[in-house]
Short mmCIF file of C-alpha atoms in Angstrom, two decimals:
data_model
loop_
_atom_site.label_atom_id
_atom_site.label_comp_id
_atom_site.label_asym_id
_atom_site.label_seq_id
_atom_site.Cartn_x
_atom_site.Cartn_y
_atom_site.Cartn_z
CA UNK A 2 0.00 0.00 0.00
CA UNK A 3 1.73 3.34 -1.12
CA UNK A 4 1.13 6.29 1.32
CA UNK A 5 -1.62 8.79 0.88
CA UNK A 6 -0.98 11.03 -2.15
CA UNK A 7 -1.81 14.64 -2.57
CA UNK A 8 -5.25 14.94 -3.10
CA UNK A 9 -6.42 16.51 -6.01
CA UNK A 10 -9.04 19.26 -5.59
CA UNK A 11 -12.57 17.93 -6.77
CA UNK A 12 -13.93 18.94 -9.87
CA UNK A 13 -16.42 21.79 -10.39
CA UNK A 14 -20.07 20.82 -9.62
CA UNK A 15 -22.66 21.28 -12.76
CA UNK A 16 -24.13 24.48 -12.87
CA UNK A 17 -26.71 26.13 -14.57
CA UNK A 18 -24.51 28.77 -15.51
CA UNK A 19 -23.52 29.11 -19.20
CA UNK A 20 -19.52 29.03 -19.46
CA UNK A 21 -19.37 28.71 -23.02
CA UNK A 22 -18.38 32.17 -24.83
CA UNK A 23 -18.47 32.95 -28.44
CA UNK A 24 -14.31 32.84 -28.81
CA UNK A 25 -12.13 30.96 -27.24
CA UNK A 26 -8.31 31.53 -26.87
CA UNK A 27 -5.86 28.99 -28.18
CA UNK A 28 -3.91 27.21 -25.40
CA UNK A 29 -0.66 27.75 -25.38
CA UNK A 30 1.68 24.91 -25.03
CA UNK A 31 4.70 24.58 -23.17
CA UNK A 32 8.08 23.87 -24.54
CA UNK A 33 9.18 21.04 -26.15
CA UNK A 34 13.22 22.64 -25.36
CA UNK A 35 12.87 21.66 -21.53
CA UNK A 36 10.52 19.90 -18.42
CA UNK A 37 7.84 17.75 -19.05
CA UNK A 38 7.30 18.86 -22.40
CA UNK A 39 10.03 18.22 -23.93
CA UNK A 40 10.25 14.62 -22.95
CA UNK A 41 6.72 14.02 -24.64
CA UNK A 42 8.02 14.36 -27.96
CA UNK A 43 6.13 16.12 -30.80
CA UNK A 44 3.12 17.33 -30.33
CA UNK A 45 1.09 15.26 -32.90
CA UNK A 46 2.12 12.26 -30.82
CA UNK A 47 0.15 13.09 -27.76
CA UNK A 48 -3.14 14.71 -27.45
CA UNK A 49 -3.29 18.21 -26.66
CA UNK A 50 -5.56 21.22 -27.70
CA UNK A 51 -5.28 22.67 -30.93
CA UNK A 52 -7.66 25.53 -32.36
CA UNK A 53 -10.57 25.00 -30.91
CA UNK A 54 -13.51 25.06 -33.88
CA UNK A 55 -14.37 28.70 -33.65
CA UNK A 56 -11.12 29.35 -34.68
CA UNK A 57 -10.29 26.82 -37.49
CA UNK A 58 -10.25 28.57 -41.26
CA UNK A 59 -13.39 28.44 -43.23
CA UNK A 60 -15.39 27.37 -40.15
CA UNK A 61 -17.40 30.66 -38.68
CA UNK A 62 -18.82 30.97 -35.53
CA UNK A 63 -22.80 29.39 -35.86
CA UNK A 64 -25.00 32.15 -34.39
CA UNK A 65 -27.04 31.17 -31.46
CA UNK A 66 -30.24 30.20 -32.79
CA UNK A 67 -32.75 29.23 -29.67
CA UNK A 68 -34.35 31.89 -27.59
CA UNK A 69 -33.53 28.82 -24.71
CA UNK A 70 -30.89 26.15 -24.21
CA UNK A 71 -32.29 22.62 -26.36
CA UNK A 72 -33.12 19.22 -24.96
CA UNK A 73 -29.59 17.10 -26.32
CA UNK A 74 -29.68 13.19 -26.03
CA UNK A 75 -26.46 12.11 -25.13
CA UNK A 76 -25.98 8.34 -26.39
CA UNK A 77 -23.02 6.07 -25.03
CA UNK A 78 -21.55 3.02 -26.40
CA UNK A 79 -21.70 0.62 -23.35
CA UNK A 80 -21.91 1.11 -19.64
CA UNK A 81 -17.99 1.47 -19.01
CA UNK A 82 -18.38 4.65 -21.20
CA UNK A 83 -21.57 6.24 -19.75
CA UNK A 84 -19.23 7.81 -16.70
CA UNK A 85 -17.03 10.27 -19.25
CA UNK A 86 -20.32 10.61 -21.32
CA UNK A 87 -21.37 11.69 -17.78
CA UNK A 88 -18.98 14.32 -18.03
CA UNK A 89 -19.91 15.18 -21.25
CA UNK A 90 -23.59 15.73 -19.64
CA UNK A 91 -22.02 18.44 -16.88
CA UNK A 92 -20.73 20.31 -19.57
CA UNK A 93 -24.10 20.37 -21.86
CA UNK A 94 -25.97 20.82 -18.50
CA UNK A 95 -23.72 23.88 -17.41
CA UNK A 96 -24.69 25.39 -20.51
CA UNK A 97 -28.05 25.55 -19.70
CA UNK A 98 -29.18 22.23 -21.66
CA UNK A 99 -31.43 19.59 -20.43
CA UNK A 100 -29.87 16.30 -21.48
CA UNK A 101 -30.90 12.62 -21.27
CA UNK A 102 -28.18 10.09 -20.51
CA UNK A 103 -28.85 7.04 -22.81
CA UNK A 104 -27.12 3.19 -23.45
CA UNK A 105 -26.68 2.61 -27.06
CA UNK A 106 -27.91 -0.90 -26.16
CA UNK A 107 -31.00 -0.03 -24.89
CA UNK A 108 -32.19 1.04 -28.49
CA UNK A 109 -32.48 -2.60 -30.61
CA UNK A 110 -33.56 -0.06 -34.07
CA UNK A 111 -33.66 3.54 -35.43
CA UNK A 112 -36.96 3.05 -34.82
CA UNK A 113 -37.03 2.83 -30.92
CA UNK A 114 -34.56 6.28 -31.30
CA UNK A 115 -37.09 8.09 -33.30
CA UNK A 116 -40.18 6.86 -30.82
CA UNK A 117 -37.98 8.12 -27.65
CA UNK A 118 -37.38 11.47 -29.62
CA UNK A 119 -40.64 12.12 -30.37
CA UNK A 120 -41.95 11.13 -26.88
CA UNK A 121 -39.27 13.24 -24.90
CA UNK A 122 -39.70 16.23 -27.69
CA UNK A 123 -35.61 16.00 -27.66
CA UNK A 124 -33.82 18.83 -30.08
CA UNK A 125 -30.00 17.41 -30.77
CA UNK A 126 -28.43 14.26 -29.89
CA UNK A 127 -24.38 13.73 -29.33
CA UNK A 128 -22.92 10.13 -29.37
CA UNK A 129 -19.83 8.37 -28.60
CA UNK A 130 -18.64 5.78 -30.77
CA UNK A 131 -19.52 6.21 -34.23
CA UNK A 132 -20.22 3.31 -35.57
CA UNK A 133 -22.19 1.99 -32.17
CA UNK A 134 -23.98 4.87 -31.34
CA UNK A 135 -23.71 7.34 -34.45
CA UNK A 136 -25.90 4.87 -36.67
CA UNK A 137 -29.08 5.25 -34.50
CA UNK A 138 -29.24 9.20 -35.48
CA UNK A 139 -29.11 10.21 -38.91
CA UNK A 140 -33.13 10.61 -40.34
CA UNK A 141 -34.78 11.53 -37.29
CA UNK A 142 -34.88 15.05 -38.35
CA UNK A 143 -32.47 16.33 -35.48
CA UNK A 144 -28.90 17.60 -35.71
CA UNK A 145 -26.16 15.77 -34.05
CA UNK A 146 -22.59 15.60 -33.31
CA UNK A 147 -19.66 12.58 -32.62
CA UNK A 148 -17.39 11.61 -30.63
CA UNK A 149 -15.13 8.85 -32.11
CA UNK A 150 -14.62 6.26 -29.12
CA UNK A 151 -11.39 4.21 -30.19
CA UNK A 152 -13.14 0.78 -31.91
CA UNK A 153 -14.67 2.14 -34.38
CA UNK A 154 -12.11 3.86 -35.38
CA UNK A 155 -9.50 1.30 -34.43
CA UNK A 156 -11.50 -2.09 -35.19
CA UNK A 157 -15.03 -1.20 -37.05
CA UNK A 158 -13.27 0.65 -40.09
CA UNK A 159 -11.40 -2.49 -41.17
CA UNK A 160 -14.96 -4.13 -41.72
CA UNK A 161 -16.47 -3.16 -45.28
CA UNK A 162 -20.18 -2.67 -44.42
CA UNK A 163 -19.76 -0.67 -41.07
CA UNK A 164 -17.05 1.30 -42.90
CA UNK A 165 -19.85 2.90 -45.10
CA UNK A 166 -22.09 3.04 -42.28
CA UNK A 167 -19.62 5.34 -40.41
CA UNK A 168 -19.07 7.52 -43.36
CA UNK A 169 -23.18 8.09 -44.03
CA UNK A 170 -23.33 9.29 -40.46
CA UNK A 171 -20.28 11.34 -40.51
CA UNK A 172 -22.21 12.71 -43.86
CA UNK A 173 -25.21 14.00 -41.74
CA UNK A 174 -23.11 14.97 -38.53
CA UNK A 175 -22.37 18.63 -37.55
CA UNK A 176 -18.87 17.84 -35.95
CA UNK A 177 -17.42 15.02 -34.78
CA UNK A 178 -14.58 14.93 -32.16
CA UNK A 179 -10.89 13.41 -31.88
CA UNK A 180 -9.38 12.69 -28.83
CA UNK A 181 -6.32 12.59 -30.59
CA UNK A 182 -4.28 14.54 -33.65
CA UNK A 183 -3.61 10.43 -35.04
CA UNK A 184 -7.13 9.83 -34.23
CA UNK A 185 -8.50 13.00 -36.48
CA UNK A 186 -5.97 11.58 -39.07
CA UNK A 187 -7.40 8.09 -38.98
CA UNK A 188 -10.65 9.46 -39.73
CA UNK A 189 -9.69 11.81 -42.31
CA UNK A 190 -7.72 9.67 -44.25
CA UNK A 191 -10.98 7.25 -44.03
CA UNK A 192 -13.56 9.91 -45.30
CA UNK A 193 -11.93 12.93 -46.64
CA UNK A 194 -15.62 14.54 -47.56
CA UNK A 195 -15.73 15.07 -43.34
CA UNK A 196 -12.08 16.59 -42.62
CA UNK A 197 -13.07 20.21 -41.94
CA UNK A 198 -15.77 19.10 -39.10
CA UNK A 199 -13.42 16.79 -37.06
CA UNK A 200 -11.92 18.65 -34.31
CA UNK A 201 -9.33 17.51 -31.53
CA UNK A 202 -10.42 17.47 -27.86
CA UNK A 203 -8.26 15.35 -25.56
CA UNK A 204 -10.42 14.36 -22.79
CA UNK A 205 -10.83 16.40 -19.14
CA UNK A 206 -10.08 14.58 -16.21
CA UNK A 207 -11.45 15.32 -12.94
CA UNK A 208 -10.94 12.28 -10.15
CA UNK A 209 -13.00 12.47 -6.56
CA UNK A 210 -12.10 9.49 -4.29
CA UNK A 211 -14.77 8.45 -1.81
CA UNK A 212 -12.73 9.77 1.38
CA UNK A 213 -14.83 7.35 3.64
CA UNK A 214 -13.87 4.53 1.48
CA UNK A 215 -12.42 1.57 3.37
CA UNK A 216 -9.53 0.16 1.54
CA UNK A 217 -9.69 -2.92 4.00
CA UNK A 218 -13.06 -3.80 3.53
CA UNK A 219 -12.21 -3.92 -0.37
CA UNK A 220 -9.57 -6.46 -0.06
CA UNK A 221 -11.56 -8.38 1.89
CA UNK A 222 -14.32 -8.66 -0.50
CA UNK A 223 -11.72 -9.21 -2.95
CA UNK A 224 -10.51 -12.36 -0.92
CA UNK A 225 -7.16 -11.26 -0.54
CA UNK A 226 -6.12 -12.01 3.11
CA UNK A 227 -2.85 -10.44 3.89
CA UNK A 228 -1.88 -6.99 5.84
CA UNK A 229 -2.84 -4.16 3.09
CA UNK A 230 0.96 -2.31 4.51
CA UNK A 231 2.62 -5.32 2.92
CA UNK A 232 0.30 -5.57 -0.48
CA UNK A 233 0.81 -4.87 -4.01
CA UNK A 234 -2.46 -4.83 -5.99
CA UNK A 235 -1.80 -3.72 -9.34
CA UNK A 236 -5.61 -3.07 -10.89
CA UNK A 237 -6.80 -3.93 -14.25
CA UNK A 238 -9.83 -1.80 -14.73
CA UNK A 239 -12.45 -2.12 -18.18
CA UNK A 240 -15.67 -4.00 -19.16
CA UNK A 241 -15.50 -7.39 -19.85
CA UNK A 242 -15.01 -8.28 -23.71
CA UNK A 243 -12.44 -8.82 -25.94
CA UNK A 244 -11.00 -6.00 -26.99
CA UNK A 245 -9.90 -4.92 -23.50
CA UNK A 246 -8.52 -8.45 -23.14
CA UNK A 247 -7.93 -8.74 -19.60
CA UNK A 248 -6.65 -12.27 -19.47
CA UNK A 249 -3.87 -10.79 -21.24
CA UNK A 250 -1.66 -10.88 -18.30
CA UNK A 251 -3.14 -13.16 -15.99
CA UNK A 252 -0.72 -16.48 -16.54
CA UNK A 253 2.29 -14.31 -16.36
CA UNK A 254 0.87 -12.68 -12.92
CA UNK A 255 -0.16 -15.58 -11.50
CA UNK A 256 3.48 -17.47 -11.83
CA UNK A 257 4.58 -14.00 -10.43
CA UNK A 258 2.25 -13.99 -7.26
CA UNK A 259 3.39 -17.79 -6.77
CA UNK A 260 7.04 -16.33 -6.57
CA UNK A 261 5.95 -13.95 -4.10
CA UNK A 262 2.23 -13.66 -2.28
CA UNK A 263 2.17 -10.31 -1.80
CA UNK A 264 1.47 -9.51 -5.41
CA UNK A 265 -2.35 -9.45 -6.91
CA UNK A 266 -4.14 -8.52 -9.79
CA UNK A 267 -7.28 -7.12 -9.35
CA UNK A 268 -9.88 -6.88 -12.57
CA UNK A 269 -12.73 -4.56 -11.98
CA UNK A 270 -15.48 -3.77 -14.35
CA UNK A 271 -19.26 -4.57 -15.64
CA UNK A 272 -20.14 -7.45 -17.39
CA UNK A 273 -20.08 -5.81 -20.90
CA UNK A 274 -20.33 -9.45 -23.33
CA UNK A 275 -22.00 -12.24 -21.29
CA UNK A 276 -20.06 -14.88 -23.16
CA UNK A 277 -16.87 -13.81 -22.71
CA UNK A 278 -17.97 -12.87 -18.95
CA UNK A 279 -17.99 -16.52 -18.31
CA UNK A 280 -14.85 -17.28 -19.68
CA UNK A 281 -13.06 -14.51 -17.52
CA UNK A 282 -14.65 -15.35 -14.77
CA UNK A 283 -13.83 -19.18 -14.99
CA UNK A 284 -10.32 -18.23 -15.58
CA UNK A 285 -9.69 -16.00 -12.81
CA UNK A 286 -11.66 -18.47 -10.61
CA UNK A 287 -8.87 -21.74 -11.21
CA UNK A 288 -5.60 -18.32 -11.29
CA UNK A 289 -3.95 -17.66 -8.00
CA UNK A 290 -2.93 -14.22 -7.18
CA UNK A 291 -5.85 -12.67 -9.32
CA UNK A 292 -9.25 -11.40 -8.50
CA UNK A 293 -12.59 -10.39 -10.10
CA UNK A 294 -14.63 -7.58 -8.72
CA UNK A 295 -17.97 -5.90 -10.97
CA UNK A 296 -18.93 -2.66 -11.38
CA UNK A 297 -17.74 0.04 -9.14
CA UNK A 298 -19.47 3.12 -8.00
CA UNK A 299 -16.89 6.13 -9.90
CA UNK A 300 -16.10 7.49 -6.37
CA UNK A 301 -15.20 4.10 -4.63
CA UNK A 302 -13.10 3.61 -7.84
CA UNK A 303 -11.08 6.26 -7.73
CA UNK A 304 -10.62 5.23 -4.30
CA UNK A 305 -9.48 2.05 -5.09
CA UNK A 306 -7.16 3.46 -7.39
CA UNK A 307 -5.91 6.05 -4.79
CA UNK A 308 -4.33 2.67 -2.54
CA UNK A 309 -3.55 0.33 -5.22
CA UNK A 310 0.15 0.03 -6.38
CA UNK A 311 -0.10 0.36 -9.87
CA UNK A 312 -2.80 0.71 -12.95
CA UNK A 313 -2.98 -1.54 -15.95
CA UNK A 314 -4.10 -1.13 -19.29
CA UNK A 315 -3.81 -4.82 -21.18
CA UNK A 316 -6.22 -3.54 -24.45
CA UNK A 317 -5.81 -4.41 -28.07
CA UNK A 318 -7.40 -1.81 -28.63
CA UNK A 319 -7.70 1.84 -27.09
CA UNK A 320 -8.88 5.21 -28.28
CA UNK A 321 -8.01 7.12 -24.98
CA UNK A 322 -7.90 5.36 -21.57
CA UNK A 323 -9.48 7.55 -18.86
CA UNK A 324 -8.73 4.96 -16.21
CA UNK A 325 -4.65 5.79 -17.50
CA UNK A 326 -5.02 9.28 -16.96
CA UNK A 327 -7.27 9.54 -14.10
CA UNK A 328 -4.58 7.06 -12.30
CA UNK A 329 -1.62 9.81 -13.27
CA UNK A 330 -4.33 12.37 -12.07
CA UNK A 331 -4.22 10.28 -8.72
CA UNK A 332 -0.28 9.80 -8.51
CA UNK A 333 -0.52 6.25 -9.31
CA UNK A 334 1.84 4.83 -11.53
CA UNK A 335 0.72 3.42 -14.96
CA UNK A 336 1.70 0.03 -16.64
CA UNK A 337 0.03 -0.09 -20.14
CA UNK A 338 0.12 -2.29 -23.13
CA UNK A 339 1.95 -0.85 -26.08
CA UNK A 340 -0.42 0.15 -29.05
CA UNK A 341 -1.17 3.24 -30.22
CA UNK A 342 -3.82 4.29 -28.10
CA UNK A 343 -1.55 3.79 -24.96
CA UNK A 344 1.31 5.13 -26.18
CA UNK A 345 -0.48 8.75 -27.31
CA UNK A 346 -0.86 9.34 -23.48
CA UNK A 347 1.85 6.92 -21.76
CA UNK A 348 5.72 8.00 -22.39
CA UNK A 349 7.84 4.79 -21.64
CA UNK A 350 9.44 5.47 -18.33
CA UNK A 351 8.43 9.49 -18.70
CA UNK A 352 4.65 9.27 -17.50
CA UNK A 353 4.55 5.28 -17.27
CA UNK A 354 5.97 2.17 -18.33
CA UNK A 355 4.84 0.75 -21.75
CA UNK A 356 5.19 -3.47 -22.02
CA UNK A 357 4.86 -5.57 -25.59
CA UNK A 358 3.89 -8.81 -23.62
CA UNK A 359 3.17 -10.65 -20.45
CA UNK A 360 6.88 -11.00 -19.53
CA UNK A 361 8.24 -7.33 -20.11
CA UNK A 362 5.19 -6.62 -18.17
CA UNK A 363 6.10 -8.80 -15.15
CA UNK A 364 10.03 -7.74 -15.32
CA UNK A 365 8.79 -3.85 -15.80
CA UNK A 366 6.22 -4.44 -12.22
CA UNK A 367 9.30 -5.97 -10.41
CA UNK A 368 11.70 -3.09 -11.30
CA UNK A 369 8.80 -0.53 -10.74
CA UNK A 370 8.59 -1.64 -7.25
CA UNK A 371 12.29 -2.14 -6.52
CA UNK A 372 13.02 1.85 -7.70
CA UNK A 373 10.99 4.08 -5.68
CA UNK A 374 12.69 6.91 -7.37
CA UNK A 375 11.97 5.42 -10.76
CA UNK A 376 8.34 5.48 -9.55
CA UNK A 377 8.31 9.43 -7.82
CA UNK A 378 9.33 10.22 -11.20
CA UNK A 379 6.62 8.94 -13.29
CA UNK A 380 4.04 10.05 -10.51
CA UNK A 381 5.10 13.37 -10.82
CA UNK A 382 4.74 13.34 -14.92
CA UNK A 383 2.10 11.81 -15.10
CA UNK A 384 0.28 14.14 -12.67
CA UNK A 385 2.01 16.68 -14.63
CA UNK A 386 1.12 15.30 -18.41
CA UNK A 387 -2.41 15.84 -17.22
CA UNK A 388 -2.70 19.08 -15.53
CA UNK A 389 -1.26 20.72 -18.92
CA UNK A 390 -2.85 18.56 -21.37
CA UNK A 391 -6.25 17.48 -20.17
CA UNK A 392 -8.33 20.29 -18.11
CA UNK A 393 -11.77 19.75 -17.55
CA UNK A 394 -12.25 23.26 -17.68
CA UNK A 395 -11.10 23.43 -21.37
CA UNK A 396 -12.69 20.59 -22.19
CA UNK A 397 -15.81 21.99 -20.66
CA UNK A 398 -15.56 25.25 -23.00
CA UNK A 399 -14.88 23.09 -25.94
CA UNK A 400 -18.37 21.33 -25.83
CA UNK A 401 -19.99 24.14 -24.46
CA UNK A 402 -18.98 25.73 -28.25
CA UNK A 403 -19.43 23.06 -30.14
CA UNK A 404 -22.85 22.15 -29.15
CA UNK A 405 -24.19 25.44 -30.51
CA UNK A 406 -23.74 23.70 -33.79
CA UNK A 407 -26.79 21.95 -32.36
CA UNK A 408 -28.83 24.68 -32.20
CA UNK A 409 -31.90 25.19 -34.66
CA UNK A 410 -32.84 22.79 -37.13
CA UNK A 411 -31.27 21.74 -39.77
CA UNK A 412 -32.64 23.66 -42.23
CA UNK A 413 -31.38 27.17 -40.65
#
């Protein structure tokens, strides 16, 4: 158990104040030349804010077309994404929107989308994951905007028929959104008629740890019977199917915690693919040293993050891990898997160690916890890496601006 970090200060509550303004000032970014910076490498490798739309050429400012803030139906891919669509929410809500909160899954057809937005009288509609959530929109008569989640961007394009799917919705779209300068390139290269409404927003972190969580209590319920002051739990945390493969490392781990005890892998997550649920779950069941927990509350999350030793990210797949960067936003060190995704937002031994397979991942956990200065460093980068390139503040002002491309109908 590491000792208590600095705590962050919570994020801003929603308000119904309106912080969007009609320009918004270009953030500057630090040196490359020397600090933090320049150990990130260019800038098109990493996210970071770039002219926010109001400023980009040929793209004016949309006038403000309601006398009152719109109804917006926020969709999200699956329930591991609806916490940052959450956050999305604050931001439309701060503005003065109403939103509704939505599961992609929860709509089976267009058809079930166009009955909810005629019964809730709804006026836009924003959704993550374009492929997943972006085909239920176009033809219901409302404008929209996107928010490219990683698979379909990473995994959907490569398949022929959701390909064109994609590129019809991106058709009809008012803006869709990049966490990344790779991912906006991805995406351009992929449908060239959408380039000038793709914009870059790498996402805001906020964390706020449950202060009355029991740390104890967890690792009980986690079955793990040893003194927490002698314990390293490194935590896995995503929803259950394959693309997040979280058996990834659990072989490796498990020879590891046979070596030494104190060691443990902790998965935690909902049950996202009920077939593959069962096969984690019998896995982990018959591995020593590694534990299953479900869905977490985000609070008692972050708290668990707060005491663990160490986040992992084992994905095939990633567009932008917010359980990486709220970890560095909670001091904990970061162990990810090396693909593209990761590596945008994890520098190898600058903000967090980067591993190609279950080995280098067990020999880059043993030297992480045998170097405490190794690991002060990346804390302190990591920390860093996201105070400079991922407010919530900015993030905040960038959908406050972009949803008044929302406003009015789309014949205005």
């Amino acid at each position: 158990m590491r000792p208590t970090a600095h705590r962050p200060p919570d994020r801003p509550a929603s308000s119904s104040t309106a912080l969007c303004s009609a320009r918004l000032c270009r953030r500057r970014r630090p040196s490359r030349d020397t600090g933090l910076a320049g150990l990130l490498g260019p800038p098109r490798e990493r996210p970071y804010w770039a002219s926010p739309p109001c400023l980009s050429p040929g793209l004016p400012v949309p006038p403000r077309k309601l006398a009152r803030a719109g109804d917006l139906l926020l969709i999200a891919v699956v329930r591991q994404a609806l916490n940052w669509s959450a956050d999305s929410l604050d931001h439309l809500e701060a503005a003065g929107h109403v939103c509704i909160l939505k599961d992609a899954l929860d709509f089976e057809s267009p058809s079930e989308i166009s009955d909810f937005i005629k019964a809730e009288s709804l006026e836009a509609a924003m959704a993550l994951h374009l492929y997943r959530g972006g085909r239920l929109l176009p033809g219901h008569g409302i404008p929209f905007g996107i928010i490219f989640g990683g698979t379909d961007l990473n995994e959907d394009v490569k398949q022929g028929e959701k390909n064109k799917v994609m590129g019809k919705v991106l058709e009809e779209a008012r803006f869709a959104v990049a966490f990344t300068e790779s991912m906006k390139e991805t995406a351009q290269r992929q449908w060239p008629h959408a380039k000038d409404k793709i914009y870059v927003q790498s996402q805001g972190i906020g964390t706020v740890p449950n202060t009355t969580f029991n740390w104890n209590t967890f690792l009980q319920r986690s079955e793990i019977n040893q003194s927490a002051d002698n314990l390293h739990v490194f935590l896995l945390i995503c929803g259950l199917r394959q693309v997040k493969d979280p058996l990834y490392l659990v072989d490796a781990f498990s020879e590891w915690h046979q070596e030494e005890p104190s060691v443990y892998m902790v998965i935690v997550g909902p049950e996202v693919d009920p077939v593959f649920t069962r096969e984690v779950k019998a896995k982990v069941k018959r591995t020593p040293g590694v534990r299953l927990i479900g869905e977490m509350a985000r609070e008692d999350l972050h708290a668990v993050v707060k005491n663990c030793f160490a986040v992992v990210n084992s994905s095939v797949s990633e567009g932008m891990s917010a359980a990486i960067l709220e970890a560095m936003d909670l001091e904990v060190p970061v162990l990810a898997r090396n693909i593209p995704g990761n590596a945008a937002v994890v520098k190898h031994e600058v903000t967090g160690l980067l591993f190609s397979d279950p080995q280098e991942f067990v020999r880059l956990a043993k030297r992480l916890g045998g170097d405490p200065a190794l690991e002060k460093q990346i804390v302190a980068n990591g920390r860093e890496y996201v105070r400079m390139y991922h407010s919530w503040q900015v993030e905040r002002n960038t959908y406050g601006h972009l949803v008044r491309m929302l406003e009015g109908s789309s014949e205005d």
